[in-house]
């Protein structure tokens, strides 16, 4: 049925929504009464509207209304809820009726609720506001809804007198129908609520691990579910004998705090006992009469119904849950009980989890507290200094004239003032400082006793006041707050001001809060002091023990000290310390004295039944007065016969027996009960010492690990080779994390992570595969920059197969930039933990820096190598020097140019070495000297100069001079780049020499021709015939010379262009040589030229003209370069396969260094003779080429000043060789002088 | 003319043809010619025969023309003898060197024999210390011109 807004004429707060009943000629209204009551749920409205409409019709259109209980609308509180009003008589003012019902609803509902079951219906309620109806009261039908609540059905027919029985039974029937419908809805509602509560418990229990929270959730939800007044949860303590009050709902927080301080013995709680033993709910329907209930408690709380549920998780009883109904008896449905059980079971699991969590947390917090104490110790913070800080800090919060901070001395139950701070002289601090207040004495003592903060307007007149003797009476007011720690009062803070009623409640509250916050500080300090005190006490009794144990932190040493001390303490003959091995569960000797056992030996023989084992099992000392009474353990049989008595005490660590300390006496009945206690106390201390030692060892290991890490980082950072770096880095990381493999992935330009070779545990091929398999996934995770645990694992190749391996991946960040990631995979059978992840994070930070550096170094290195290679291999000489002109570097070309070796000049001044020009007057002075250039200190892009080599040779160079700014040296370096142009220069010189020579050589014959011809043509000169003849011959000869010269030049150009041709013909060398000698003799005006040659013809294959040219050249040279009077000798010899011609002179000779070059083109021996001796520098060059074209050789042998010998060797004709062999057979003496003029 | 015709000219050249040509021409003009074929011989004959004028080639085996000239000029007894250089060396450098070293004339090959004869005659005419002085000034002028032209070239 659609619900519509009824109309604007209705006050929305009272009558807001109507049910459109127009089709049936009426309307149903929802009346929100009293004000602010919840609206009627749809299902209720859907049930009621047609029923009421029908009822109205049945009662002739009279108005009917039903006032619903608040609980039906989902409200948690009780009382009247909204009502539904319905009338089919249009003349009735629904609005007016609605307002009336709204006013009277609470009263009507209360009346209806109080009607006993089976009361006569209808009930006529005298409701004044409805007195408009002329009747003693309004007929009301009470509709009881399953004991939970009631609704009231009203009939407003405006009639007078009692309602007719017919109409009454009619309405009665409707009332029953409505009741049935509403009950069904309520049941539905309850089911929903129960499952909602269950869900809530399950959800929240899963979401929190805080025990307190879990507990209060359980009690609140369960209580709400069954509409209980109180719900409490009791947890069993560890030994299962005591019920600890743990959570309570439905009471004030103050009450709960008090309540929690009273645990109950399980024995005294038969209800819990029954519930725990049966594992079933226990229902007490009538608490006052039930024999199982605690009557005092029932009276105190006014309990009527009690339901006790066992809280059981995984078969383990956690405690019991009490659900108490106080205001009325509650009839539990089975459904409710089951739901409550379900909640209790869920709660049990959550409680178990939370307990476990709390245990872990407690252990952690104990450690933390210890650490805090230690840190306070290091800052020498004592309780009193904290008290002073508290007093100081309070000054900033609350103005006071006097502040006192007390702590509770638990043993004496006294409050000891730790800080007294006064800003007024009226307070006699000296006296107060010594004042100790008993708990319960004065206001301060009262606060300590009750744990409740107090504000006192007039201290002196307070009944609890305790006046400190000897102090003046003051008008003062004070506030005092207890310092609570974990539900205990550990101290009190009081603030006083002069004057009455000075403090406000807000200030008290502030002090209370502050005191609670300070509590932790106090507790820590107190714990520390206690620890100190205890250790002082222990030191007093065992001061040697303390001393010895405090110094030895090395575990084995500590154990030995313990054994020694224990033995001395009880004057034992032998002593042994055995510890349970965590892995094997065996009892192992860890230290011994005076016993025939070895450290590491296992007490196995007794298989857990020996004396030591019994101590372990019982966790209690064991004294055996005479060992004869028991079976001796195997290790006590041999070599220990004199041991007669035994005392063993357990070593307990963290509540667990971890080992046994045993002493042996050589007398029966040697150890007394005092010894037992002494040794027990000692064992307690020893256990702490052992634990400290092992903690210290693990700490040391950690330090070693970190030190190792640092060293690894340092040593790797020194590596400059990238491969080495990666290899060592991945190896080190893998070792530190005990990983199977480790690889570095670097971020490529495409944003992907690429594995780097080498990596630990991977071959290069595997790395390639890895790239394909995992990298995409890893990239996306690691590029976000947080370390991850690979859930899927890394696929690792192993023997060609791929398997998944869980792995850790940590990003590598260098200077806030992601450069890659490091990936480590687990060793089979071991798991990475959070520690590993943390360590990897640290490692990756270092690794990032190392990798970054290595990459940078390598790129710099590579660039430098490239540059180096360029400098080294360039053909130009490069010389680099600093500002002091000290040579920094020269390249190979510079070494070759200067003949200086790099190691000879580096570090020396280049002025003294490379660029040195010896002051030799004979040397050329270059137009520009190197020193001039580099002294100017400005770049010179090109200049030509001369460098003198180390062995004093001059080299023409073309050079440039520039500066290079050196970042590493921080100065600019001079760079000279030089190229040897000596050869070019020489060729230049040779060419120009050649030109002048050719011109001279041309001019000479030309001059002759000109001169002869001019003379002949001069008519003034009367020349005789012989002269004319001579002149004409002169012209002829000069023309020949000219022709020869031209021939020479042509020959050179032929040689150059490869056109030198020999026309092979048989040439008789003997003849050729003798002709050449004759010609030379003729032209040299009587020079003595000796010829030694065989008579027989020596035949070679060759070009006659060219060979003639060679001989003419050689003879010409010999004549030219030797004085007139020295004879020239020509020898011709026949060798087995060759003919040899030697032209020997005794002239100026050729220096050794020129010898190899005299056959070069244009080469003329410099200095001395050459300048004054005509010659084109072509003759020998042509000779060499001609002889070589003949397959022969030509060379010169000479000594300076003694003459030269030019040797030509030509191969014989084949046939000639065999003739020669025949000649040899015929006899010697073929060779003889042919001519010697 | 007569005493002039009796003048003796030393011609030194390693090229016999040149000596032959010079002799034919100089003798044709009534000069007596002393021959030398290398530097040593030339110097020796200058000393021994005190010719009135020396025609000197530069490129000769042994002692070259430069050396001969130097020694003549260095010897106070010989320095009065005018020396005409007759050479195939044609560079300005050589011309300058010849004139600076004291040669009165520098002639290059190939040459007109008449020019040589004319040069010889001129130099014998001015065989008068005063006129010679004048001639030296002219030579100096020539030198300056050469220097200038060289300067322009470079």
Short mmCIF file of C-alpha atoms in Angstrom, two decimals, chain A residues 20-182:
data_model
loop_
_atom_site.label_atom_id
_atom_site.label_comp_id
_atom_site.label_asym_id
_atom_site.label_seq_id
_atom_site.Cartn_x
_atom_site.Cartn_y
_atom_site.Cartn_z
CA UNK A 20 -4.09 6.69 1.72
CA UNK A 21 -7.31 4.94 2.43
CA UNK A 22 -9.48 6.98 0.09
CA UNK A 23 -10.39 3.99 -1.97
CA UNK A 24 -11.97 2.49 1.06
CA UNK A 25 -13.49 5.72 2.14
CA UNK A 26 -11.06 6.47 4.96
CA UNK A 27 -7.49 7.05 5.91
CA UNK A 28 -4.79 5.57 8.14
CA UNK A 29 -2.29 7.93 9.76
CA UNK A 30 1.05 7.43 11.30
CA UNK A 31 1.28 9.35 14.50
CA UNK A 32 4.72 10.08 15.75
CA UNK A 33 4.28 10.04 19.43
CA UNK A 34 5.78 10.93 21.65
CA UNK A 35 7.85 13.57 19.90
CA UNK A 36 10.81 12.25 18.04
CA UNK A 37 9.79 8.61 18.15
CA UNK A 38 10.95 6.59 15.23
CA UNK A 39 8.75 6.05 12.26
CA UNK A 40 6.84 2.86 11.74
CA UNK A 41 8.66 0.33 9.62
CA UNK A 42 7.06 -0.57 6.32
CA UNK A 43 6.28 -4.14 7.23
CA UNK A 44 4.40 -3.06 10.36
CA UNK A 45 2.52 -0.45 8.44
CA UNK A 46 1.58 -2.92 5.76
CA UNK A 47 0.26 -5.29 8.40
CA UNK A 48 -1.67 -2.73 10.37
CA UNK A 49 -3.25 -0.49 7.74
CA UNK A 50 -5.66 -3.02 6.20
CA UNK A 51 -6.45 -4.57 9.57
CA UNK A 52 -7.26 -1.25 11.16
CA UNK A 53 -9.17 -0.20 8.08
CA UNK A 54 -11.28 -3.36 8.28
CA UNK A 55 -11.74 -2.87 12.00
CA UNK A 56 -12.90 0.67 11.48
CA UNK A 57 -15.37 -0.53 8.93
CA UNK A 58 -16.55 -3.30 11.26
CA UNK A 59 -17.19 -0.80 14.03
CA UNK A 60 -19.22 1.41 11.78
CA UNK A 61 -16.51 3.77 10.80
CA UNK A 62 -15.34 4.59 14.30
CA UNK A 63 -11.78 5.68 14.73
CA UNK A 64 -9.36 2.99 15.84
CA UNK A 65 -5.74 3.43 16.83
CA UNK A 66 -2.89 1.25 17.90
CA UNK A 67 0.00 2.50 19.98
CA UNK A 68 3.06 0.43 19.21
CA UNK A 69 5.99 -0.27 21.47
CA UNK A 70 9.11 1.67 20.59
CA UNK A 71 11.06 -1.53 20.19
CA UNK A 72 9.01 -2.46 17.18
CA UNK A 73 10.39 0.48 15.31
CA UNK A 74 13.92 -0.69 15.84
CA UNK A 75 14.42 1.56 18.83
CA UNK A 76 16.57 0.14 21.55
CA UNK A 77 14.82 1.85 24.43
CA UNK A 78 11.51 0.90 25.85
CA UNK A 79 8.24 2.76 26.03
CA UNK A 80 5.64 3.99 23.67
CA UNK A 81 6.49 4.33 20.07
CA UNK A 82 4.50 5.66 17.19
CA UNK A 83 0.86 4.93 16.70
CA UNK A 84 -1.41 4.22 13.78
CA UNK A 85 -4.73 5.92 13.66
CA UNK A 86 -7.46 4.94 11.27
CA UNK A 87 -10.98 6.10 10.66
CA UNK A 88 -13.49 5.62 7.89
CA UNK A 89 -15.83 8.33 9.07
CA UNK A 90 -14.86 11.35 7.17
CA UNK A 91 -16.46 13.71 9.60
CA UNK A 92 -14.04 12.72 12.31
CA UNK A 93 -11.08 15.00 12.61
CA UNK A 94 -8.15 12.61 12.28
CA UNK A 95 -5.75 15.37 13.01
CA UNK A 96 -7.40 16.23 16.27
CA UNK A 97 -7.49 12.57 17.31
CA UNK A 98 -3.89 12.11 16.30
CA UNK A 99 -2.83 14.96 18.52
CA UNK A 100 -4.81 13.56 21.39
CA UNK A 101 -3.24 10.13 21.00
CA UNK A 102 0.20 11.62 20.75
CA UNK A 103 -0.35 13.32 24.08
CA UNK A 104 -1.74 10.28 25.80
CA UNK A 105 0.30 7.55 24.18
CA UNK A 106 2.89 7.14 26.93
CA UNK A 107 0.23 6.78 29.59
CA UNK A 108 -1.85 4.39 27.53
CA UNK A 109 1.16 2.28 26.70
CA UNK A 110 2.26 2.06 30.28
CA UNK A 111 -1.20 1.00 31.33
CA UNK A 112 -1.42 -1.57 28.62
CA UNK A 113 2.02 -2.96 29.47
CA UNK A 114 1.15 -3.37 33.10
CA UNK A 115 -1.97 -5.36 32.34
CA UNK A 116 -1.59 -8.82 33.52
CA UNK A 117 -2.10 -11.64 31.09
CA UNK A 118 -5.67 -12.70 31.03
CA UNK A 119 -7.03 -9.36 32.28
CA UNK A 120 -10.59 -8.56 31.38
CA UNK A 121 -10.72 -6.75 28.08
CA UNK A 122 -11.34 -4.09 27.10
CA UNK A 123 -9.91 -1.94 29.77
CA UNK A 124 -11.42 1.44 30.21
CA UNK A 125 -8.67 3.90 30.74
CA UNK A 126 -9.63 7.22 32.24
CA UNK A 127 -7.63 9.38 29.96
CA UNK A 128 -8.36 13.03 30.59
CA UNK A 129 -7.32 14.22 27.22
CA UNK A 130 -9.72 11.84 25.59
CA UNK A 131 -12.54 12.80 27.92
CA UNK A 132 -14.39 14.29 25.00
CA UNK A 133 -15.90 10.86 24.65
CA UNK A 134 -18.80 10.54 27.03
CA UNK A 135 -17.57 7.41 28.66
CA UNK A 136 -15.79 6.54 31.84
CA UNK A 137 -12.70 5.74 29.83
CA UNK A 138 -11.42 4.75 26.48
CA UNK A 139 -11.71 1.04 25.74
CA UNK A 140 -8.17 -0.28 25.30
CA UNK A 141 -7.08 -3.79 24.31
CA UNK A 142 -3.63 -4.66 25.52
CA UNK A 143 -1.74 -6.68 23.00
CA UNK A 144 1.08 -8.58 24.67
CA UNK A 145 3.99 -9.22 22.37
CA UNK A 146 5.79 -12.27 23.67
CA UNK A 147 6.81 -10.77 26.96
CA UNK A 148 9.00 -8.27 25.28
CA UNK A 149 6.66 -5.39 25.06
CA UNK A 150 3.05 -4.47 24.52
CA UNK A 151 0.92 -2.56 22.11
CA UNK A 152 -2.40 -0.95 22.88
CA UNK A 153 -5.43 -0.99 20.63
CA UNK A 154 -7.87 1.86 21.16
CA UNK A 155 -11.45 2.12 20.00
CA UNK A 156 -12.75 5.64 19.68
CA UNK A 157 -16.36 5.38 18.66
CA UNK A 158 -17.54 8.39 20.60
CA UNK A 159 -20.25 6.22 22.11
CA UNK A 160 -21.43 6.39 25.63
CA UNK A 161 -21.40 3.58 28.14
CA UNK A 162 -19.63 0.29 27.99
CA UNK A 163 -18.88 -1.22 24.68
CA UNK A 164 -21.26 -3.85 23.48
CA UNK A 165 -20.10 -7.44 23.94
CA UNK A 166 -20.48 -8.15 20.23
CA UNK A 167 -18.33 -5.19 19.31
CA UNK A 168 -15.89 -6.07 22.10
CA UNK A 169 -15.45 -9.63 20.81
CA UNK A 170 -15.10 -8.24 17.32
CA UNK A 171 -12.29 -5.90 18.38
CA UNK A 172 -10.86 -8.74 20.49
CA UNK A 173 -10.57 -10.85 17.37
CA UNK A 174 -8.86 -8.07 15.52
CA UNK A 175 -6.55 -7.54 18.49
CA UNK A 176 -5.51 -11.18 18.37
CA UNK A 177 -4.89 -10.97 14.64
CA UNK A 178 -2.81 -7.85 15.12
CA UNK A 179 -0.94 -9.50 17.98
CA UNK A 180 -0.13 -12.53 15.86
CA UNK A 181 1.06 -10.34 13.01
CA UNK A 182 3.19 -8.13 15.22
#
